[in-house]
CSV table of C-alpha atoms in Angstrom, one decimal:
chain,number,residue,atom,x,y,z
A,14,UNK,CA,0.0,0.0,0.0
A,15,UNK,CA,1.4,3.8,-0.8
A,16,UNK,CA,0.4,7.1,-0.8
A,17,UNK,CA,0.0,8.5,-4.6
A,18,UNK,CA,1.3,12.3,-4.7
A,19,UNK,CA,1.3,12.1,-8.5
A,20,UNK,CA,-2.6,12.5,-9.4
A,21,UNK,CA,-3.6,15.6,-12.0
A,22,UNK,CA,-4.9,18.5,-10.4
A,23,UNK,CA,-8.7,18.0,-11.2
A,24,UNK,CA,-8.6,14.4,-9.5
A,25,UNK,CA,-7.5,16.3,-6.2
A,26,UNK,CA,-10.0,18.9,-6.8
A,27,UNK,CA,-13.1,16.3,-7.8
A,28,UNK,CA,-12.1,14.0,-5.0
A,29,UNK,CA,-10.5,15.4,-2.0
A,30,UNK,CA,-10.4,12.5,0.1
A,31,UNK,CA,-8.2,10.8,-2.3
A,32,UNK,CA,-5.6,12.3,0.0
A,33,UNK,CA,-6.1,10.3,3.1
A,34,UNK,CA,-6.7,7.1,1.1
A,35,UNK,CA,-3.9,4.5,-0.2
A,36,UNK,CA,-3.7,2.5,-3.0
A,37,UNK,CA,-3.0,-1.0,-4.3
A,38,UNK,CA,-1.9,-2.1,-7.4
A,39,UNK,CA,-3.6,-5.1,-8.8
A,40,UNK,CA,-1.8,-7.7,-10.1
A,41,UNK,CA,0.2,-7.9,-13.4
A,42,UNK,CA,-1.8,-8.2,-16.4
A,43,UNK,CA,0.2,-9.1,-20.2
A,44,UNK,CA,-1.1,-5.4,-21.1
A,45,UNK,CA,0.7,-2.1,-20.8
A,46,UNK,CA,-1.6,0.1,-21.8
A,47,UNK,CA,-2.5,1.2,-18.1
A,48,UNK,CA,-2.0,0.4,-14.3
A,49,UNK,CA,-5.1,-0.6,-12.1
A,50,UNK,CA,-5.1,0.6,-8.4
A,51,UNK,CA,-7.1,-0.1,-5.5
A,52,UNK,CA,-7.9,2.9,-3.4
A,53,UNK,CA,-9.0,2.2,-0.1
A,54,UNK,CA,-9.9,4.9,2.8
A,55,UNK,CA,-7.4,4.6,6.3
A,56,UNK,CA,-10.1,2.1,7.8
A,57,UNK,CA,-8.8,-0.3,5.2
A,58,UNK,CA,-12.4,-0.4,3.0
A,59,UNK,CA,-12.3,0.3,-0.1
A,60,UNK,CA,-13.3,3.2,-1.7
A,61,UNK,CA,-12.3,3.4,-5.6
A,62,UNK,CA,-10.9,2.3,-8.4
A,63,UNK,CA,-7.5,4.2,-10.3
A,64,UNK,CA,-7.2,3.2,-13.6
A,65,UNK,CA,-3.7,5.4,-14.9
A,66,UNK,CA,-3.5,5.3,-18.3
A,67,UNK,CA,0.1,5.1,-20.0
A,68,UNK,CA,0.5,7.9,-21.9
A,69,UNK,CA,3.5,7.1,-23.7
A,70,UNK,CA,1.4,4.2,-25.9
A,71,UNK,CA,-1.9,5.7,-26.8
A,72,UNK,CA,-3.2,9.1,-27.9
A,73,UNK,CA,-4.9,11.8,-26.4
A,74,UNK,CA,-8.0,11.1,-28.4
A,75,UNK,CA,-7.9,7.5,-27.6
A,76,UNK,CA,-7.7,8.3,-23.6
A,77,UNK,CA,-10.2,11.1,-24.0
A,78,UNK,CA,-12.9,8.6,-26.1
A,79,UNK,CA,-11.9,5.3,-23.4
A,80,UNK,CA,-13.0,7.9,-20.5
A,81,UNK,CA,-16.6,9.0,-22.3
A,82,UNK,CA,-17.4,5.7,-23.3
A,83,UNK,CA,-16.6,4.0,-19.7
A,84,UNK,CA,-18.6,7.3,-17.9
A,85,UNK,CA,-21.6,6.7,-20.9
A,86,UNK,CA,-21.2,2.9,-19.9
A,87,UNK,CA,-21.5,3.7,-16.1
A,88,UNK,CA,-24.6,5.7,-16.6
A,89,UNK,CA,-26.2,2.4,-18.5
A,90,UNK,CA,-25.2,0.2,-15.2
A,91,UNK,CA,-23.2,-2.3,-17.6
A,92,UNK,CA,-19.9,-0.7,-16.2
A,93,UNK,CA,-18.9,1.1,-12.9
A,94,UNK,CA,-19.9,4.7,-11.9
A,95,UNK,CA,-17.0,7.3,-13.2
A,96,UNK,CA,-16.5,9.1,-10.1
A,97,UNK,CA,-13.8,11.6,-11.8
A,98,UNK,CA,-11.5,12.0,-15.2
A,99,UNK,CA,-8.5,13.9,-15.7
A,100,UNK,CA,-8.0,12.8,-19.3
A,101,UNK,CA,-4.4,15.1,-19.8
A,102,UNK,CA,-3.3,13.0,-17.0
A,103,UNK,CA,-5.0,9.5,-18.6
A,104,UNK,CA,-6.5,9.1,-14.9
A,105,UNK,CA,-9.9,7.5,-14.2
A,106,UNK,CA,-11.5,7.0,-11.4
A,107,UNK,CA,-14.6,4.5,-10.8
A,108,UNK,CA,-16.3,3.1,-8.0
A,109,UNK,CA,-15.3,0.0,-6.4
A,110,UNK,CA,-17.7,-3.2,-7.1
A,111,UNK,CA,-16.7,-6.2,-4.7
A,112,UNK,CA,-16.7,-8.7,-7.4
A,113,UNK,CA,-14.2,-11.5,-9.0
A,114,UNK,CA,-13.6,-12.6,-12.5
A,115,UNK,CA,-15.9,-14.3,-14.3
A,116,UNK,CA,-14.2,-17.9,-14.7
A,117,UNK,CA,-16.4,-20.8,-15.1
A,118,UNK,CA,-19.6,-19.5,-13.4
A,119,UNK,CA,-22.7,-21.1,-12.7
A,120,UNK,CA,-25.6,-21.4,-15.7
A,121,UNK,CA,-27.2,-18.3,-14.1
A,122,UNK,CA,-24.7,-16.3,-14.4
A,123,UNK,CA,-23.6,-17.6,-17.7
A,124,UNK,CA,-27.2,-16.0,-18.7
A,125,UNK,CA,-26.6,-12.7,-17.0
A,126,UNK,CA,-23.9,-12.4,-19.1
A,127,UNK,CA,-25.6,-12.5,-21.9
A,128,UNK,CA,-28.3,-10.2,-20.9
A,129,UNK,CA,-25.3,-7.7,-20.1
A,130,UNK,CA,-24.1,-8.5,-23.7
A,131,UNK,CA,-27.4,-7.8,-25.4
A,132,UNK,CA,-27.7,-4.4,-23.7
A,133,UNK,CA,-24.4,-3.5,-24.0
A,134,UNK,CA,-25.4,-4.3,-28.3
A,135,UNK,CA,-28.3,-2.1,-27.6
A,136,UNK,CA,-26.4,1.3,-26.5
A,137,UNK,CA,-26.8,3.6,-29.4
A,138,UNK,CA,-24.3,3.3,-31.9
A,139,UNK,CA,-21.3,5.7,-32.3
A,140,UNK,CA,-19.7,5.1,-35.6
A,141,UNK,CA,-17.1,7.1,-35.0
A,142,UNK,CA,-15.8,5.0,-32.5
A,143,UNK,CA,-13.1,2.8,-33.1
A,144,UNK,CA,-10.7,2.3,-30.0
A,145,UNK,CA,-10.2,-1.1,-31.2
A,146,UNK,CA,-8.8,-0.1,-34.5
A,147,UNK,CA,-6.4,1.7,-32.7
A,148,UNK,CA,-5.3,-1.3,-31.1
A,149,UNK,CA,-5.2,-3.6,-33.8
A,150,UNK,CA,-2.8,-0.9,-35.5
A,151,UNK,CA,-0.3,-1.3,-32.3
A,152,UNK,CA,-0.7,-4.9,-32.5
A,153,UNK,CA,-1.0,-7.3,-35.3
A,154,UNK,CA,-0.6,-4.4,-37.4
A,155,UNK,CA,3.2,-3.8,-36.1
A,156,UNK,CA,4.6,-7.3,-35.6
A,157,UNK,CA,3.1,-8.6,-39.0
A,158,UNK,CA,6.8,-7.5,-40.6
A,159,UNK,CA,8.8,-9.2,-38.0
A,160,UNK,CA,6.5,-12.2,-37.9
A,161,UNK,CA,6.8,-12.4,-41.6
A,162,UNK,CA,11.3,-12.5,-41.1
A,163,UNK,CA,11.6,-14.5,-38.0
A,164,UNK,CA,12.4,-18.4,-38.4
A,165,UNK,CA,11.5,-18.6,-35.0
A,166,UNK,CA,8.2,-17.5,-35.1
A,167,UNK,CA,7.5,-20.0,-37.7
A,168,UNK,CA,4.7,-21.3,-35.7
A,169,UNK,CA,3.4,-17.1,-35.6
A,170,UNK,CA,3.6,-16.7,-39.4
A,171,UNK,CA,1.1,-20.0,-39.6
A,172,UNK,CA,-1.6,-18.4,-37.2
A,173,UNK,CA,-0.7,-14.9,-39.2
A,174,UNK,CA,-2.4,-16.8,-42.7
A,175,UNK,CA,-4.9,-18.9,-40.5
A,176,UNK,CA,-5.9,-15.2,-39.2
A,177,UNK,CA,-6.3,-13.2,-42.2
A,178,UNK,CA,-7.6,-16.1,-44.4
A,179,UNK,CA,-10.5,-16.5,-41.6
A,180,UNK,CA,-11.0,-12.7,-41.1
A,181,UNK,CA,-11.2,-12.5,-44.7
A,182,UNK,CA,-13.8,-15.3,-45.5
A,183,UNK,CA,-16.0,-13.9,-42.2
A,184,UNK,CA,-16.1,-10.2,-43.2
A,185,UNK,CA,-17.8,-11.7,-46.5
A,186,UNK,CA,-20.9,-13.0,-44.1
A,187,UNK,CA,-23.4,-11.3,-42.7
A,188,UNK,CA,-22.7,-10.3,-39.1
A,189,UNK,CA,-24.7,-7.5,-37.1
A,190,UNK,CA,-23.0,-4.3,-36.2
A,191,UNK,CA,-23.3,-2.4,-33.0
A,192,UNK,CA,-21.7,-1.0,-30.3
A,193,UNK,CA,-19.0,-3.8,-29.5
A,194,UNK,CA,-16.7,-4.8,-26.3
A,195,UNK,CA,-14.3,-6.0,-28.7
A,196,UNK,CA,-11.8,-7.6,-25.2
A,197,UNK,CA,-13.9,-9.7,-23.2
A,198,UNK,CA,-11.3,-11.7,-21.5
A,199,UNK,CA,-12.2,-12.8,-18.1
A,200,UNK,CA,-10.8,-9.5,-16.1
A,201,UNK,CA,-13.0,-7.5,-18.2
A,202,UNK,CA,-16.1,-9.6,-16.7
A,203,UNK,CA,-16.8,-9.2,-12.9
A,204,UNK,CA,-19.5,-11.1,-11.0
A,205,UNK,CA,-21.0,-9.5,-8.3
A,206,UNK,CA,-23.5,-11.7,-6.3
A,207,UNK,CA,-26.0,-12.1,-9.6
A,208,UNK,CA,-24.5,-9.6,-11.5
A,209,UNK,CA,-22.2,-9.3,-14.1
A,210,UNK,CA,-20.5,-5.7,-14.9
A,211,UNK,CA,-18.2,-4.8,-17.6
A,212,UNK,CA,-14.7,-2.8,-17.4
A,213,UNK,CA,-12.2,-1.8,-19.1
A,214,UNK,CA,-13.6,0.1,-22.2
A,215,UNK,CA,-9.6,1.2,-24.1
A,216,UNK,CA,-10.9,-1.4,-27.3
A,217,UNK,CA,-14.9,-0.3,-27.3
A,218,UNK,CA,-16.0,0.5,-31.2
A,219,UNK,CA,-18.2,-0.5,-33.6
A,220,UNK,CA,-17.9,-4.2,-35.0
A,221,UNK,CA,-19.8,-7.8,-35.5
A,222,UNK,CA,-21.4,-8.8,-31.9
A,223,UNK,CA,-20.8,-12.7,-32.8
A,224,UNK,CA,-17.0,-11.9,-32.1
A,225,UNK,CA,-18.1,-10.2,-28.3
A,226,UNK,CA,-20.3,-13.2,-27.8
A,227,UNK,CA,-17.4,-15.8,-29.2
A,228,UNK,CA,-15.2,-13.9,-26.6
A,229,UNK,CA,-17.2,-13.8,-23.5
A,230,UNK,CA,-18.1,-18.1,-24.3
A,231,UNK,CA,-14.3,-18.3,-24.7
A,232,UNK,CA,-13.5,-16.6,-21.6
A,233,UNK,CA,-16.0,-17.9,-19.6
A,234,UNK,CA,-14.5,-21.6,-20.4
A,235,UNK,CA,-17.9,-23.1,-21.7
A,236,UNK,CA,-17.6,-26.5,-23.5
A,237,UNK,CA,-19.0,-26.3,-27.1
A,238,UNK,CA,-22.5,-27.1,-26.1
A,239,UNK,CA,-22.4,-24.5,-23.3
A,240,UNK,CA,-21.3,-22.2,-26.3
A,241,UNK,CA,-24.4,-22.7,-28.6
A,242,UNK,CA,-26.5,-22.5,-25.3
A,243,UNK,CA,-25.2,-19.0,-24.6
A,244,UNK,CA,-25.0,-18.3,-27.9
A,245,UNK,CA,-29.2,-18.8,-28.1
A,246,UNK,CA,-29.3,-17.1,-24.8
A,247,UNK,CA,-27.7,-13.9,-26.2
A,248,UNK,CA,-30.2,-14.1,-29.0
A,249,UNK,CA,-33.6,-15.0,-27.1
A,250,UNK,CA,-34.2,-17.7,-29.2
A,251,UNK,CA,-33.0,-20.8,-31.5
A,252,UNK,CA,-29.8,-20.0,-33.5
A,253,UNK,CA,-30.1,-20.5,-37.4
A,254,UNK,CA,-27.6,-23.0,-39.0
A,255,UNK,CA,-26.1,-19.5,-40.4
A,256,UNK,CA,-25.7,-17.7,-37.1
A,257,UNK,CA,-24.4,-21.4,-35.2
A,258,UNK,CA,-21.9,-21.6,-38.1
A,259,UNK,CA,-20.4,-17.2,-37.7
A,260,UNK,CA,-20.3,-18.3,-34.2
A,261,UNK,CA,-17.8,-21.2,-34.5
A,262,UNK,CA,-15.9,-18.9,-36.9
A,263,UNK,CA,-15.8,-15.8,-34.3
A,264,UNK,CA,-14.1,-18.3,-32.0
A,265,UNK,CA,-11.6,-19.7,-33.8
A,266,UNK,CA,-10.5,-16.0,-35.1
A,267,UNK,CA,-10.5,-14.9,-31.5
A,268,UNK,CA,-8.2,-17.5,-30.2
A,269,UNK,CA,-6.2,-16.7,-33.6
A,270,UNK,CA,-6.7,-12.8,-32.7
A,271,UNK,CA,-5.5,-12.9,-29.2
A,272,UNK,CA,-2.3,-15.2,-29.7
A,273,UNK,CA,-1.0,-12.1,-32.2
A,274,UNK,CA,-2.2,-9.6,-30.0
A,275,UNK,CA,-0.6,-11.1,-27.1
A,276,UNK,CA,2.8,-11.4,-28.7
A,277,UNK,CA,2.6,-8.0,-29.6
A,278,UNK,CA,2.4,-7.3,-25.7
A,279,UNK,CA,5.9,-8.1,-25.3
A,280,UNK,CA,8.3,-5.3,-24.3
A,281,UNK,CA,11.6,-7.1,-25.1
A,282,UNK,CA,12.7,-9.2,-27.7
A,283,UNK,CA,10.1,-11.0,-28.6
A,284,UNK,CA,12.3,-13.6,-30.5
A,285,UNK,CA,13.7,-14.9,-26.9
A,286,UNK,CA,10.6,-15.0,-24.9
A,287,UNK,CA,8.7,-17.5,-26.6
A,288,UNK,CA,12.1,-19.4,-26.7
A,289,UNK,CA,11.9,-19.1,-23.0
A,290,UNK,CA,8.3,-20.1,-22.7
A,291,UNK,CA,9.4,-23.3,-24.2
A,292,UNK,CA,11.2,-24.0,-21.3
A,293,UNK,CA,7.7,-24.2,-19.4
A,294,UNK,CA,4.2,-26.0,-20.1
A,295,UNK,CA,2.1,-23.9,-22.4
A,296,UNK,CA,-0.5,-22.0,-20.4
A,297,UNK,CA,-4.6,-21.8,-21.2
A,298,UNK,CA,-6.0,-19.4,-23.5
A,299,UNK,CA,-7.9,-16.9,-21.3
A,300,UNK,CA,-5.6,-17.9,-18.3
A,301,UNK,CA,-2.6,-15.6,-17.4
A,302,UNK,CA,-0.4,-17.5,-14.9
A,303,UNK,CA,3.2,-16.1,-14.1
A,304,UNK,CA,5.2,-19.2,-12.9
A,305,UNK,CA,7.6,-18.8,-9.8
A,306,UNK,CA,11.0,-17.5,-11.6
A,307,UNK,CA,9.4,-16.9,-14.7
A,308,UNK,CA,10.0,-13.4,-16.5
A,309,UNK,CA,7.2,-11.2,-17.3
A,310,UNK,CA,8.0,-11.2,-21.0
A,311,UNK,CA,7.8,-15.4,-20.8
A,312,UNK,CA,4.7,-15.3,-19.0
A,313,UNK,CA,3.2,-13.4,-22.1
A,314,UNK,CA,5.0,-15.1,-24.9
A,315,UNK,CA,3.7,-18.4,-23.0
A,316,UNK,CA,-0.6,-17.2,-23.1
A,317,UNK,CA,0.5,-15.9,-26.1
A,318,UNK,CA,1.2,-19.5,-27.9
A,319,UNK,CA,-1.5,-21.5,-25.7
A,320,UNK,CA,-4.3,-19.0,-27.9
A,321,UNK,CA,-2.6,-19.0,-30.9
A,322,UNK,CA,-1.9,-23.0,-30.5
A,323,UNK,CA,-5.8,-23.7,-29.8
A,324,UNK,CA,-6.2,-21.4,-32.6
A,325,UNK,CA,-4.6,-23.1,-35.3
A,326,UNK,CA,-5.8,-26.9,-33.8
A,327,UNK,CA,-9.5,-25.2,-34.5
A,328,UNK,CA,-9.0,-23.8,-37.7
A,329,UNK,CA,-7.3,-26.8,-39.2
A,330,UNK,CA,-10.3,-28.9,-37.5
A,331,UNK,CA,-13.1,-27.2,-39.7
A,332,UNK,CA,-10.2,-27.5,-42.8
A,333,UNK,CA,-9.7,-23.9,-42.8
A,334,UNK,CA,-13.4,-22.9,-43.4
């Protein structure tokens, strides 16, 4: 626990009290894109969340659209309260919901999700918003050159063709477009008693809501059948053969999706951690585990192959449909 002196001026001036609370990081996550705090009051409760941006890899625009979008989501009850902003300083403070991650919850809550999904879909649309554009311009975007050069990311320039050839045949179909998620992994899901609430809003835009549903079922750990159940609960009703089949392909592409994003993640050379990883057993998509010894970068490079690994099994399963 520490004191934090270096807040922007209109978090001090919206929230007073911050100075006679402490905060907490949470733990590591593969992303650097910002640093999640825990503020509690000197009793020990908690009273906040900190989310500090890092300013150094996004854009002004990017921090000031994140912020409206998580305050617009905290108004519809899908996301937390925004308590204060200081978008210069890429600070955001929400309230604190006592919840965990959404891992493998029970068939009610599996439902709730979806009902959070479907009204998350149902938010007016925003065309002009496109945070996870951004992203995907930072991430497969930049490493498709080295990908493309490296020997040793043989296995990398596979899922790199599995990728585009999938992303390519499913932009042909007909998805539905609204306002999207677009990074449902499980610490972007929190359970609270019988609710579900959404967080983390840096890759909200516009986009096909089979790939948020094929998220949330991947992160959520649901067997195939599970899948096509909460695939029909999303809907309200039976799936068509057509809508079953965009589903199946929205999960394969997001395992393929987040094993390039992931790699892109890493800060070093991205050539020696997944030669490290090899040194340990490949993680579970969805699951980010940091082994005793292991370096941060490994860690990454390690969830990294256990997506893109499942990704390529699943593509190759359907023969590349």
């Amino acid at each position: 626990m520490r004191k934090f002196e270096a807040l922007g001026q209109s978090l001090w001036r919206e929230a007073p009290w911050l100075r006679e609370c402490e905060f907490r990081p949470y733990p590591d996550t593969p992303t650097q894109w910002a640093r999640t705090f825990l503020v509690r009051r000197a009793s020990g409760r908690p009273a906040a969340v900190l989310r500090k941006i890092n300013l150094s890899r996004v854009t002004a625009s990017d921090v000031r659209a994140e912020f409206e979008v998580a305050a617009r989501l905290g108004r519809e009850q899908l996301g937390p309260a925004v308590i204060a902003a200081d978008t210069a300083a890429g600070e955001l403070l929400m309230a604190h919901i006592d919840a965990q991650s959404a891992v493998r919850p029970n068939r009610s809550i599996v439902a709730e999700a979806a009902r959070v999904l479907r009204q998350l879909h149902a938010v007016a649309p925003d065309e002009a918003l496109a945070l996870h554009k951004s992203k995907r311009r930072v991430g497969i975007d930049r490493i498709r050159g080295e990908v493309g050069a490296s020997p040793e990311l043989r296995r990398y320039q596979i899922g790199m063709r599995a990728y585009d050839d999938l992303r390519g045949k499913l932009s042909r179909g007909r998805g539905i477009r609204a306002l999207c998620h677009n990074d449902l992994n499980p610490t972007n899901m929190l359970v609270s008693r019988d609710r579900v609430w959404l967080i983390d809003f840096d890759h909200v835009g516009m986009g096909d809501v089979f790939f948020d549903v094929a998220t949330a079922a991947g992160a959520l750990q649901l067997t195939s059948d599970a899948a096509g159940n909460f695939l029909e609960d999303y809907l309200g009703r039976t799936a068509t053969a057509d809508e079953m089949t965009r589903f199946r392909g929205m999960s394969r592409l997001v395992l393929l999706r987040y094993g390039l994003d992931t790699l892109s993640l890493i800060t070093g050379c991205r050539r020696r951690a997944v030669q490290q990883a090899e040194d340990y057993p490949l993680g579970v998509p969805f699951v980010f585990d940091r082994l005793p010894g292991e370096e941060l970068d490994a860690a990454v490079a390690r969830l990294s192959r256990a997506f893109l690994e499942a990704g390529i099994a699943a593509h190759w399963s359907e023969g590349g449909r």
